CSV table of N, CA and C in Angstrom, one decimal:
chain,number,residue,atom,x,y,z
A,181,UNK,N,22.4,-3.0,32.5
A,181,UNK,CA,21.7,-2.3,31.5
A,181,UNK,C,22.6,-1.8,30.4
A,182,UNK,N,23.7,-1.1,30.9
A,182,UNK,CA,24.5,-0.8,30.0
A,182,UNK,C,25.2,-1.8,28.8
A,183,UNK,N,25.2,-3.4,29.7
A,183,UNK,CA,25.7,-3.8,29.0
A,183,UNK,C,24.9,-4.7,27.5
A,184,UNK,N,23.5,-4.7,27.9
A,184,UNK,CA,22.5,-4.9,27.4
A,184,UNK,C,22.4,-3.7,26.4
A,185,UNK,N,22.3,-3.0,26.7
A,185,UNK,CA,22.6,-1.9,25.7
A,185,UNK,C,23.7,-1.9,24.4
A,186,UNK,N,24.7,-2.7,24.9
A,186,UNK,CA,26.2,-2.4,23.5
A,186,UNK,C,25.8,-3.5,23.2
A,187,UNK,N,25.2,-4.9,23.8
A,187,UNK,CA,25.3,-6.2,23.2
A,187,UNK,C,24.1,-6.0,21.8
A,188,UNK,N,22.8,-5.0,22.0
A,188,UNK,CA,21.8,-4.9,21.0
A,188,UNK,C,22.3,-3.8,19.9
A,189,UNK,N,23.5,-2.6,20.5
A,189,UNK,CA,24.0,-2.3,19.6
A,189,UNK,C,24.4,-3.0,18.4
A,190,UNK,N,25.1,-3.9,18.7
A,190,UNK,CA,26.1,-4.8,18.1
A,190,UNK,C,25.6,-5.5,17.4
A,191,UNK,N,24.3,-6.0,18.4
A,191,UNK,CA,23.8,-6.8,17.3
A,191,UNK,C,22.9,-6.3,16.4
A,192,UNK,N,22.5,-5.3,16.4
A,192,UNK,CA,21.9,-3.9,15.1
A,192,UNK,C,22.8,-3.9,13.9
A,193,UNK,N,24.2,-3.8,14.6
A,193,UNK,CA,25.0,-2.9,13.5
A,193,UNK,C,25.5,-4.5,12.8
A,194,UNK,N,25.8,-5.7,13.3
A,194,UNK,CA,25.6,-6.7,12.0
A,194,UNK,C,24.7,-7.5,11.6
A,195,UNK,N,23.8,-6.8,12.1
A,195,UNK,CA,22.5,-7.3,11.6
A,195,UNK,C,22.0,-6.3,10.4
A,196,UNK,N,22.5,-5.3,10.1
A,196,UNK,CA,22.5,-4.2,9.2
A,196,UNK,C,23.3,-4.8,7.3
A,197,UNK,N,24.4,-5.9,8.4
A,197,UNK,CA,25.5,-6.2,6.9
A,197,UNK,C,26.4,-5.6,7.2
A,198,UNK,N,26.6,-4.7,7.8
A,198,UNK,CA,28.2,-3.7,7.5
A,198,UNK,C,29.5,-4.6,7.4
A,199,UNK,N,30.0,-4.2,6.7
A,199,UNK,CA,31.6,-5.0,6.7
A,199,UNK,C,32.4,-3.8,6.4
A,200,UNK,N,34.0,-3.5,7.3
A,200,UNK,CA,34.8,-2.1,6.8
A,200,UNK,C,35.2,-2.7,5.5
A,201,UNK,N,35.4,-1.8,4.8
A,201,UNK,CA,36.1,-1.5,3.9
A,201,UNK,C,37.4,-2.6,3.4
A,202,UNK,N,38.3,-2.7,4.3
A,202,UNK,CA,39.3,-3.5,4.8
A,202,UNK,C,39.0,-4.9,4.2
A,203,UNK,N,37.5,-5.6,4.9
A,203,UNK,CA,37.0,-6.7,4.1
A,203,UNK,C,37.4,-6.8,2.7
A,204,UNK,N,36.9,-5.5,2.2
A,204,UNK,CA,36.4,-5.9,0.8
A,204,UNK,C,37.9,-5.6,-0.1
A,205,UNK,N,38.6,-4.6,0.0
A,205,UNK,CA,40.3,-4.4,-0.4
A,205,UNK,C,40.6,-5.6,-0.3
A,206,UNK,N,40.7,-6.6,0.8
A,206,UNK,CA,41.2,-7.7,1.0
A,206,UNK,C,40.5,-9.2,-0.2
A,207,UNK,N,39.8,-8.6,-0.2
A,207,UNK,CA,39.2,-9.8,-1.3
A,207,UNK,C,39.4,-9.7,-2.9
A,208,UNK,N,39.9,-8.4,-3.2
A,208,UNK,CA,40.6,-8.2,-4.1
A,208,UNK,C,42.2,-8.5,-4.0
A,209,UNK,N,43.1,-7.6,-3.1
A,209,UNK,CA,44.2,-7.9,-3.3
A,209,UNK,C,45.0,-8.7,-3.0
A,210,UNK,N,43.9,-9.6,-1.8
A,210,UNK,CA,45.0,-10.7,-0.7
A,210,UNK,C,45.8,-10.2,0.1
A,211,UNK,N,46.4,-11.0,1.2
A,211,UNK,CA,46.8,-10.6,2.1
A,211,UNK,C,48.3,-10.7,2.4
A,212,UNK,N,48.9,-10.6,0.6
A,212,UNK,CA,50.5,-10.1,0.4
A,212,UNK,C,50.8,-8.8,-0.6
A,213,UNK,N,51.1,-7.9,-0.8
A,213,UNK,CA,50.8,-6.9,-2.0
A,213,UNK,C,52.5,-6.5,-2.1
A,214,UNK,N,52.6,-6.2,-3.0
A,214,UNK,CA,54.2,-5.4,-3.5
A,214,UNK,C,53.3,-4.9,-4.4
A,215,UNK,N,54.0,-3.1,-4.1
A,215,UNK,CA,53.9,-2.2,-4.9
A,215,UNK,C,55.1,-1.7,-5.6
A,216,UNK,N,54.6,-1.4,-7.1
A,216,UNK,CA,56.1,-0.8,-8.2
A,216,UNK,C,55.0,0.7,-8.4
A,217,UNK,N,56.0,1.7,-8.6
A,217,UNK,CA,55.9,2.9,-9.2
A,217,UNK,C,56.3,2.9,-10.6
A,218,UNK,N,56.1,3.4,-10.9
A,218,UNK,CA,56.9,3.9,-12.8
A,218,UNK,C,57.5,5.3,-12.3
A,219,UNK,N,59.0,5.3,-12.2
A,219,UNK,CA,59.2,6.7,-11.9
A,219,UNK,C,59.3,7.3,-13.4
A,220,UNK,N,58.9,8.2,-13.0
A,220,UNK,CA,59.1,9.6,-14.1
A,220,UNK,C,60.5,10.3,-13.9
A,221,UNK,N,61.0,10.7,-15.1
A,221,UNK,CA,62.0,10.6,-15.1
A,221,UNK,C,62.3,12.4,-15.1
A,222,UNK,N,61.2,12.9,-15.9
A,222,UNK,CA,61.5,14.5,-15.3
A,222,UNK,C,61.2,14.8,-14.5
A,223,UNK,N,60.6,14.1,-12.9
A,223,UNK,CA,59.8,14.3,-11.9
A,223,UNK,C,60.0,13.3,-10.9
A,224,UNK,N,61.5,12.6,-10.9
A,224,UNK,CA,61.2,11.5,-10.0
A,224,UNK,C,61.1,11.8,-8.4
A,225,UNK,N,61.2,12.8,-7.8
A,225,UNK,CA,60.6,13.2,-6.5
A,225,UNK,C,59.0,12.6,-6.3
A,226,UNK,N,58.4,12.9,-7.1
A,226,UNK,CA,56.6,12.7,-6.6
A,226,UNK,C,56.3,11.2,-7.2
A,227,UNK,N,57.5,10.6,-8.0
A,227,UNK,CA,57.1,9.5,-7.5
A,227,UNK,C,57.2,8.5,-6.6
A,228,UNK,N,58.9,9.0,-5.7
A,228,UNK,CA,59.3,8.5,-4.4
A,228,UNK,C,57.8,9.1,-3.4
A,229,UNK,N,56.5,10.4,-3.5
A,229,UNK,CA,56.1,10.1,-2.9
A,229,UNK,C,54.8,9.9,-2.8
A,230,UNK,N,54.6,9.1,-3.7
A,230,UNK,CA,53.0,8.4,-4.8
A,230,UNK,C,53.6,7.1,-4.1
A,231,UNK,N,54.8,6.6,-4.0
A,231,UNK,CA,55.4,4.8,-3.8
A,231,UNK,C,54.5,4.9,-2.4
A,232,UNK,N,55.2,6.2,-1.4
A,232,UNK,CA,55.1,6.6,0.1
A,232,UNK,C,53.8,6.5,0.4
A,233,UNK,N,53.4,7.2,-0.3
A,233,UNK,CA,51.5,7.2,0.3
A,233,UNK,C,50.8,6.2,0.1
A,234,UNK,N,51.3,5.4,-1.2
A,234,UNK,CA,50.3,4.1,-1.5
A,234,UNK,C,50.8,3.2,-0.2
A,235,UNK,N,52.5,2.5,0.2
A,235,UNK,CA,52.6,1.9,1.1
A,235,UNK,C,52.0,2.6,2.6
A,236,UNK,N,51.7,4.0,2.7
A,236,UNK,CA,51.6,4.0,4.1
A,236,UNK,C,49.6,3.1,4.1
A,237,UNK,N,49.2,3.7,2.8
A,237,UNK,CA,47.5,3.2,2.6
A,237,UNK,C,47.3,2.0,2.6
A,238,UNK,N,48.1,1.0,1.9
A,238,UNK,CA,48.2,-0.5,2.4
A,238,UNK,C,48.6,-1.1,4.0
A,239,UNK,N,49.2,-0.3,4.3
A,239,UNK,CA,49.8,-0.6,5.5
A,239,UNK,C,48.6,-0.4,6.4
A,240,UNK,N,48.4,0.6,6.9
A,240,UNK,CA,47.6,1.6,8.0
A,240,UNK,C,46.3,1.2,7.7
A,241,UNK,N,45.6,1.5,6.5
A,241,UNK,CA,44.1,1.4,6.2
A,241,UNK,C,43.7,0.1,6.2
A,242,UNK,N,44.6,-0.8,5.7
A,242,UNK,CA,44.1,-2.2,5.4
A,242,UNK,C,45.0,-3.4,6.4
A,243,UNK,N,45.7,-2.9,6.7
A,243,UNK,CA,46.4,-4.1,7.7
A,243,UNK,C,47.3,-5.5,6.7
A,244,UNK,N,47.2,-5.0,5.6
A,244,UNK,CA,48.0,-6.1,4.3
A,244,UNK,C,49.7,-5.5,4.5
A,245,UNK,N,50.1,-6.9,4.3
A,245,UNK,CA,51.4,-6.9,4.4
A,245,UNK,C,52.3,-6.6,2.6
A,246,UNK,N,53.7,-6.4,3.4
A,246,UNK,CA,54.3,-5.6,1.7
A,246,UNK,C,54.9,-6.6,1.9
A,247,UNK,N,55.3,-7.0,0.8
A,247,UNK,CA,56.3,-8.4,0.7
A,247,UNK,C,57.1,-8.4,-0.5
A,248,UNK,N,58.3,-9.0,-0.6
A,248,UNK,CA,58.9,-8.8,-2.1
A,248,UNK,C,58.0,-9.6,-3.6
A,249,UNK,N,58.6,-9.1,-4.4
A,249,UNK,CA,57.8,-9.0,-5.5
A,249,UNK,C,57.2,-10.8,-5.8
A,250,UNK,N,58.5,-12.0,-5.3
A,250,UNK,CA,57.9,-13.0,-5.4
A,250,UNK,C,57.6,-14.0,-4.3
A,251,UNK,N,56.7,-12.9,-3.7
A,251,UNK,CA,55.7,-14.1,-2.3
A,251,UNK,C,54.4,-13.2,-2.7
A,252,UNK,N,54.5,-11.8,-3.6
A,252,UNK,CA,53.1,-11.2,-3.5
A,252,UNK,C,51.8,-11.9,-4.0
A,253,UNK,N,50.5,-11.9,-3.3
A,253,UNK,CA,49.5,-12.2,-4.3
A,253,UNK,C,49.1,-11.0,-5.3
A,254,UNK,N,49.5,-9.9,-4.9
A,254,UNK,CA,48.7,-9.3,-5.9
A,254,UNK,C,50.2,-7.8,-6.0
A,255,UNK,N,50.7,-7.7,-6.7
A,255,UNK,CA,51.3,-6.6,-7.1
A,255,UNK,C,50.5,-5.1,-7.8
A,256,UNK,N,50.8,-4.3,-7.1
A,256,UNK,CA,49.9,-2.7,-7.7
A,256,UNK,C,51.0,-1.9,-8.4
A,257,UNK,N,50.8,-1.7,-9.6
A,257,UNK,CA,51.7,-1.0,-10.2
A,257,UNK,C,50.7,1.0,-10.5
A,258,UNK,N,51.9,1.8,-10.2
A,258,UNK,CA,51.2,3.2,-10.4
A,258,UNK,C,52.1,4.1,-11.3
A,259,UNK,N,51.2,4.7,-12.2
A,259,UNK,CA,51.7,5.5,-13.0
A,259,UNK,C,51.3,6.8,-12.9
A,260,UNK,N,52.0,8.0,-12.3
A,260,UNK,CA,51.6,9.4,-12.7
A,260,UNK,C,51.2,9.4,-14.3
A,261,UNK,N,49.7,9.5,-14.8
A,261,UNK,CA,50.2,9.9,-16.3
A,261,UNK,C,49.9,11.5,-16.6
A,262,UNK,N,49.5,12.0,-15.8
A,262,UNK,CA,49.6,13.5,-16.5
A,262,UNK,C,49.2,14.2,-15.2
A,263,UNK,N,49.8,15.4,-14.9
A,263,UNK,CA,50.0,16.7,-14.0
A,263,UNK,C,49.9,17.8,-14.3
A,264,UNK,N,48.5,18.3,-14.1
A,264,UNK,CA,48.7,19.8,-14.6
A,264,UNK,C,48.3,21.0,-13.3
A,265,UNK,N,48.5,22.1,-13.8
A,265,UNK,CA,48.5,23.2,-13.3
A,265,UNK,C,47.9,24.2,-13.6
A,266,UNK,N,46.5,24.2,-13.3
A,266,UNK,CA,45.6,25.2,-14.1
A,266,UNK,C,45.5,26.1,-13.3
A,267,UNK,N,45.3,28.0,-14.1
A,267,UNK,CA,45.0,28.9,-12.9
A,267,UNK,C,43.1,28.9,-12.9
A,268,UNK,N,43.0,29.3,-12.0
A,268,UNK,CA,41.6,29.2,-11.2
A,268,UNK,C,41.0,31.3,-11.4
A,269,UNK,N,42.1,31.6,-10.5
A,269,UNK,CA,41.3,32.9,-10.2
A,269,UNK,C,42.5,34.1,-10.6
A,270,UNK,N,42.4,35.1,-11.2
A,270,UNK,CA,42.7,36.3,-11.4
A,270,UNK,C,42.9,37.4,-10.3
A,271,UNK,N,43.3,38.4,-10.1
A,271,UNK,CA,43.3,39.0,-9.2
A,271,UNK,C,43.0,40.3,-10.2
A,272,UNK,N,43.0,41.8,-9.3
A,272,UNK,CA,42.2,42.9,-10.6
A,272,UNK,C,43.4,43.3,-11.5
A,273,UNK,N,44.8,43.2,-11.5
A,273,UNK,CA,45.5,43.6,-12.5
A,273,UNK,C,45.9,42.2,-13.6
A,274,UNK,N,45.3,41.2,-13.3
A,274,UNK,CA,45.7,40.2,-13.9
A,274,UNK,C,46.5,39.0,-13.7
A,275,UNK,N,46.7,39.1,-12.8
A,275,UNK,CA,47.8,38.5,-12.0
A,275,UNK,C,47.2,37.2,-11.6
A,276,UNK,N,47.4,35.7,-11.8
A,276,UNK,CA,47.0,34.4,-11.2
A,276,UNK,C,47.6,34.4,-9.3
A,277,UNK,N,46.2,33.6,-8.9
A,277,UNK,CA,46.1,34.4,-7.6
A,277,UNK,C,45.4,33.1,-6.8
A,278,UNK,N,45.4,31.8,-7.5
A,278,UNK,CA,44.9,30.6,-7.1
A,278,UNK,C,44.6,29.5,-8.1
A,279,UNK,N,45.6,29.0,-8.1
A,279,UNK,CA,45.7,27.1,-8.9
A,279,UNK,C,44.6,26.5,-8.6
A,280,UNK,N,44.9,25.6,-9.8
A,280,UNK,CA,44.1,23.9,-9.3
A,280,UNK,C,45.4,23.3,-10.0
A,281,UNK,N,45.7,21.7,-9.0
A,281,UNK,CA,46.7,20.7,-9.2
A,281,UNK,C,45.7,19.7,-9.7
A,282,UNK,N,45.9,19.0,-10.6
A,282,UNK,CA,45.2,17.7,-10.8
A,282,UNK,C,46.5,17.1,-11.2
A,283,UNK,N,46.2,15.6,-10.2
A,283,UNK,CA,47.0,14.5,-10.6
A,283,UNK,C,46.1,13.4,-11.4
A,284,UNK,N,46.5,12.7,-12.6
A,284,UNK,CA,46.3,11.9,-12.8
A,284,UNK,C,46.6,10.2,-12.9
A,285,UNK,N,46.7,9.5,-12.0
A,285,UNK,CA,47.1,8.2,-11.5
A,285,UNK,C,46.6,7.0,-12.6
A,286,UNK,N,47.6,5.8,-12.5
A,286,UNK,CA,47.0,4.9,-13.5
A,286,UNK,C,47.5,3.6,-12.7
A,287,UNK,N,46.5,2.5,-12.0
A,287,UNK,CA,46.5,1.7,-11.5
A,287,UNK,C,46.8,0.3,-12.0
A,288,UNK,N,47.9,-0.8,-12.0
A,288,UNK,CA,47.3,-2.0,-12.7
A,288,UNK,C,47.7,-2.5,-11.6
A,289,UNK,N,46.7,-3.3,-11.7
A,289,UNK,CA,46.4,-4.4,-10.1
A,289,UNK,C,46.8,-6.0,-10.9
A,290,UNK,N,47.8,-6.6,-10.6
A,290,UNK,CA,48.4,-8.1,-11.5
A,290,UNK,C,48.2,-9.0,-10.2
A,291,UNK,N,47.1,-10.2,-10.4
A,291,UNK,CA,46.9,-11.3,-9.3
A,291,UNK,C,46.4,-12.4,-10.2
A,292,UNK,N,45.8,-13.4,-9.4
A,292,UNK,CA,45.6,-14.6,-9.8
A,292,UNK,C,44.6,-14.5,-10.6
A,293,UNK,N,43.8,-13.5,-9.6
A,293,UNK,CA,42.4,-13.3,-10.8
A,293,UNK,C,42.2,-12.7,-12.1
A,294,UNK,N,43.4,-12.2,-12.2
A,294,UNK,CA,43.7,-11.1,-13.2
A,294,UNK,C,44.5,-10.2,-13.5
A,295,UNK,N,44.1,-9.3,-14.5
A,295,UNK,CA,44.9,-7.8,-14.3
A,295,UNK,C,43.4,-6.8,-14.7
A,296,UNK,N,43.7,-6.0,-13.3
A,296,UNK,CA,42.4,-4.9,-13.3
A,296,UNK,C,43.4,-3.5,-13.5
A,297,UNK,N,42.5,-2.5,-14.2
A,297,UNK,CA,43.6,-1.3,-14.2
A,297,UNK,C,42.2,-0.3,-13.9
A,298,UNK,N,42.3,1.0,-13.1
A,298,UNK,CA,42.0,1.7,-12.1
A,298,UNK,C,42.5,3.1,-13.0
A,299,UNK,N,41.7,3.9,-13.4
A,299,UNK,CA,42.5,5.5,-13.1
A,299,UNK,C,41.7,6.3,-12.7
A,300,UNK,N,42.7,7.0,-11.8
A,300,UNK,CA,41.7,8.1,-10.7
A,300,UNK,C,42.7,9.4,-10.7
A,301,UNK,N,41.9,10.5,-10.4
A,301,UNK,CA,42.2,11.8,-10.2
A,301,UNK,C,42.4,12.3,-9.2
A,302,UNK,N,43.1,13.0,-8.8
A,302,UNK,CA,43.1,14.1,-7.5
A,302,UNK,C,42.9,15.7,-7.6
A,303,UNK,N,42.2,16.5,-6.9
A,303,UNK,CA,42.6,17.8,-7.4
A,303,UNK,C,43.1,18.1,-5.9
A,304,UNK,N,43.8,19.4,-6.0
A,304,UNK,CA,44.1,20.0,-4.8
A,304,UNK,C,43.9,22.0,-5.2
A,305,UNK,N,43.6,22.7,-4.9
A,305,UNK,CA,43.6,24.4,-4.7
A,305,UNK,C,43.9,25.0,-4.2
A,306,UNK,N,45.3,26.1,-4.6
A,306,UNK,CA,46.0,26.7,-3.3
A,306,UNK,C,46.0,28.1,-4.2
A,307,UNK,N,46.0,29.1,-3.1
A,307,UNK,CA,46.7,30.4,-3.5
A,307,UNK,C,48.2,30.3,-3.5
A,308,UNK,N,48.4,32.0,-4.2
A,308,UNK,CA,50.1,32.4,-4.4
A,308,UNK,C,49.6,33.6,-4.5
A,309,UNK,N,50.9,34.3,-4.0
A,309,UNK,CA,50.6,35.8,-3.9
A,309,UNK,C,50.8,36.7,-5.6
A,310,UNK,N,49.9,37.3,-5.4
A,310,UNK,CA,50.0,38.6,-7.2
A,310,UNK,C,51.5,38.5,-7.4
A,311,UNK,N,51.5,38.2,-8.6
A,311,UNK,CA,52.8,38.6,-9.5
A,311,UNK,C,54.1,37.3,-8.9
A,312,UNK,N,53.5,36.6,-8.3
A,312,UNK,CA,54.7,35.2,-7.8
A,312,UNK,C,54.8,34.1,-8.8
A,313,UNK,N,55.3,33.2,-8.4
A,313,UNK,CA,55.5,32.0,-9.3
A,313,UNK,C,55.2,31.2,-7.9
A,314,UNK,N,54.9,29.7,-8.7
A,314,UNK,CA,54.6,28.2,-7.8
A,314,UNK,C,56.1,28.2,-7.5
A,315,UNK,N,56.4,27.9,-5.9
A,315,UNK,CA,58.0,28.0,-5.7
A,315,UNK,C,57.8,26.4,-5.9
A,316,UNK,N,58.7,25.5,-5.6
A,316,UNK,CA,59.3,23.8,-5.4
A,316,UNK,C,58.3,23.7,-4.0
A,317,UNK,N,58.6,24.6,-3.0
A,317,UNK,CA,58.2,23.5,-1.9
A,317,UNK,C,56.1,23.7,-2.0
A,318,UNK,N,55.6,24.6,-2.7
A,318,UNK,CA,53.9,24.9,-2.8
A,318,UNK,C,53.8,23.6,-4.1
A,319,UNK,N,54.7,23.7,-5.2
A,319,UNK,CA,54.6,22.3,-5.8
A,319,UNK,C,54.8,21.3,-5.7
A,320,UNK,N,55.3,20.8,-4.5
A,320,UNK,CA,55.3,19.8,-3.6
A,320,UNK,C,54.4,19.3,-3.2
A,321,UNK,N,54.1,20.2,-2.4
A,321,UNK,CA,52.3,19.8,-1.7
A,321,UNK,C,51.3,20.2,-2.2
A,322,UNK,N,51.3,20.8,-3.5
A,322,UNK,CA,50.0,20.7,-4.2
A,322,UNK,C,49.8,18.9,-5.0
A,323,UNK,N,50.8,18.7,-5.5
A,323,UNK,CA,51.5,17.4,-6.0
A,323,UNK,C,50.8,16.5,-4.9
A,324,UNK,N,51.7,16.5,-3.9
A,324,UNK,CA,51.1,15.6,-2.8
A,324,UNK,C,49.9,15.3,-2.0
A,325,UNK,N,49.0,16.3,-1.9
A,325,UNK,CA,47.8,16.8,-1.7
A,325,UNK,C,46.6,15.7,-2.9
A,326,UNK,N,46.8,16.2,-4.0
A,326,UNK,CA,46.5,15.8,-4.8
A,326,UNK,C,46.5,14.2,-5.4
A,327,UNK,N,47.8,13.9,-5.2
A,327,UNK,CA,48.1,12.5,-5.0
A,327,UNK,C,47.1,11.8,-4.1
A,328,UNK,N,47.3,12.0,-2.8
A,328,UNK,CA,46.7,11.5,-2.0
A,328,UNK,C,45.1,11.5,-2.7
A,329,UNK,N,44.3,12.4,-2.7
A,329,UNK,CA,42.6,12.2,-3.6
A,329,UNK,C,42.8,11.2,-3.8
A,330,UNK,N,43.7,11.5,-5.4
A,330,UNK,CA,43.9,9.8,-6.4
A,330,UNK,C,43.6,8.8,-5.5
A,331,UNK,N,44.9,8.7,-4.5
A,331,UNK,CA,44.9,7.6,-3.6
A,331,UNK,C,43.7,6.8,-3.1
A,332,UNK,N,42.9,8.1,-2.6
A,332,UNK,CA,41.7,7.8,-1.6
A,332,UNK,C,40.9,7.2,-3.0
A,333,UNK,N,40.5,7.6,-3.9
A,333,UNK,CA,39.3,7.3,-5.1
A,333,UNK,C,40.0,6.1,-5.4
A,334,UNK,N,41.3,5.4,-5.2
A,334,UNK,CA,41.1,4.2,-5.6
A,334,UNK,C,41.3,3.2,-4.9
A,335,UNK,N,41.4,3.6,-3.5
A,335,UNK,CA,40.7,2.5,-2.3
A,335,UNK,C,39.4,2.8,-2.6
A,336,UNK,N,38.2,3.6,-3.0
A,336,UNK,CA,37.2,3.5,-3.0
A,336,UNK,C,36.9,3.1,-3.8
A,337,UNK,N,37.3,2.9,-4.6
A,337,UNK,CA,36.7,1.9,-6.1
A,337,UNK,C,37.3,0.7,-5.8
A,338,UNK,N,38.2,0.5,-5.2
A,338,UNK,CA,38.9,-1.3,-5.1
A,338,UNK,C,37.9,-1.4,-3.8
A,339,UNK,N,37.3,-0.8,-2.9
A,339,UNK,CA,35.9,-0.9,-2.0
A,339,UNK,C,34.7,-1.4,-2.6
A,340,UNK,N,34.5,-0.6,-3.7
A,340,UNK,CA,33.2,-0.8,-3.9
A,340,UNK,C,33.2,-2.1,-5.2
A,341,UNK,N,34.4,-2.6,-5.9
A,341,UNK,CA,34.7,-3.8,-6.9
A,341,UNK,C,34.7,-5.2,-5.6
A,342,UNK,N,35.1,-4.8,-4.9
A,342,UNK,CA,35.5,-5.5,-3.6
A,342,UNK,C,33.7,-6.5,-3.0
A,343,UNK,N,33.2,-5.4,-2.8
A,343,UNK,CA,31.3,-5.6,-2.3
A,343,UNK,C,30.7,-6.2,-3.7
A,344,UNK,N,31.2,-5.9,-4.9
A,344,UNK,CA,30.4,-6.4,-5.6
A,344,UNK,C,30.8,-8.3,-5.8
């Protein structure tokens, strides 16, 4: 019975259509990718780890291999273009008492089919205590935090160009 049971599962769930994700990335980028950063040169920390996050997303999410630049089908090049640091909330003497980080990412996707370019955002929201400053290591991982969004909105857009 039980096994009558997973076999009509299964056959529900592609009988529905579904395909992961994975499918559809792969039909865009193929199944060799080299990624380049543009390091920033007053900031090159977050982009050694924008390089980090994009390869761990290729790797882990998609199962696509990194390859040097000439066996790739499709090369991803990323550009931080703008980082800011907006205050959010006040506290009663005036004092900023909670950020927003937005990263702004700039994608060009170079393959056979083309060149597609992609830009996505990240935000991230942290407190800091009255009267402090953002130390290095809260701008780190507000940086990083944020990055990663970007990251995620542009597997979801190379998902949903992917289905179409």
């Amino acid at each position: 019975m039980r096994i009558f049971a997973l076999l009509l599962v299964l056959f529900l769930w592609q009988g529905c259509g579904y395909k992961p994700a994975k499918r559809y990335v792969r039909t865009i980028l193929g199944s060799k990718v080299y990624t380049e950063v543009v390091v920033d040169l007053r900031d090159p920390q977050n982009s050694v780890l924008i390089k980090d996050a994009l390869n761990q997303a290729i790797l882990r999410r998609f199962g696509q291999n990194l390859v040097p630049r000439s066996r790739a089908d499709t090369v991803v090049r990323v550009e931080m273009k703008h980082l800011y640091f907006t205050p959010l909330e006040y506290d009663a003497d005036g004092y900023v008492i909670y950020y927003r980080t937005k990263v702004i990412l700039d994608f060009t996707l170079h393959s056979q089919k083309g060149i597609r370019h992609i830009q996505t955002s990240g935000l991230y929201d942290f407190p800091i205590e009255p009267n402090s400053v953002i130390t290095d290591a809260m701008r780190y991982i507000a940086i990083k935090e944020a990055a990663n969004k970007a990251l995620d909105r542009f597997i979801s857009q190379l998902s949903f160009q992917g289905a179409r």
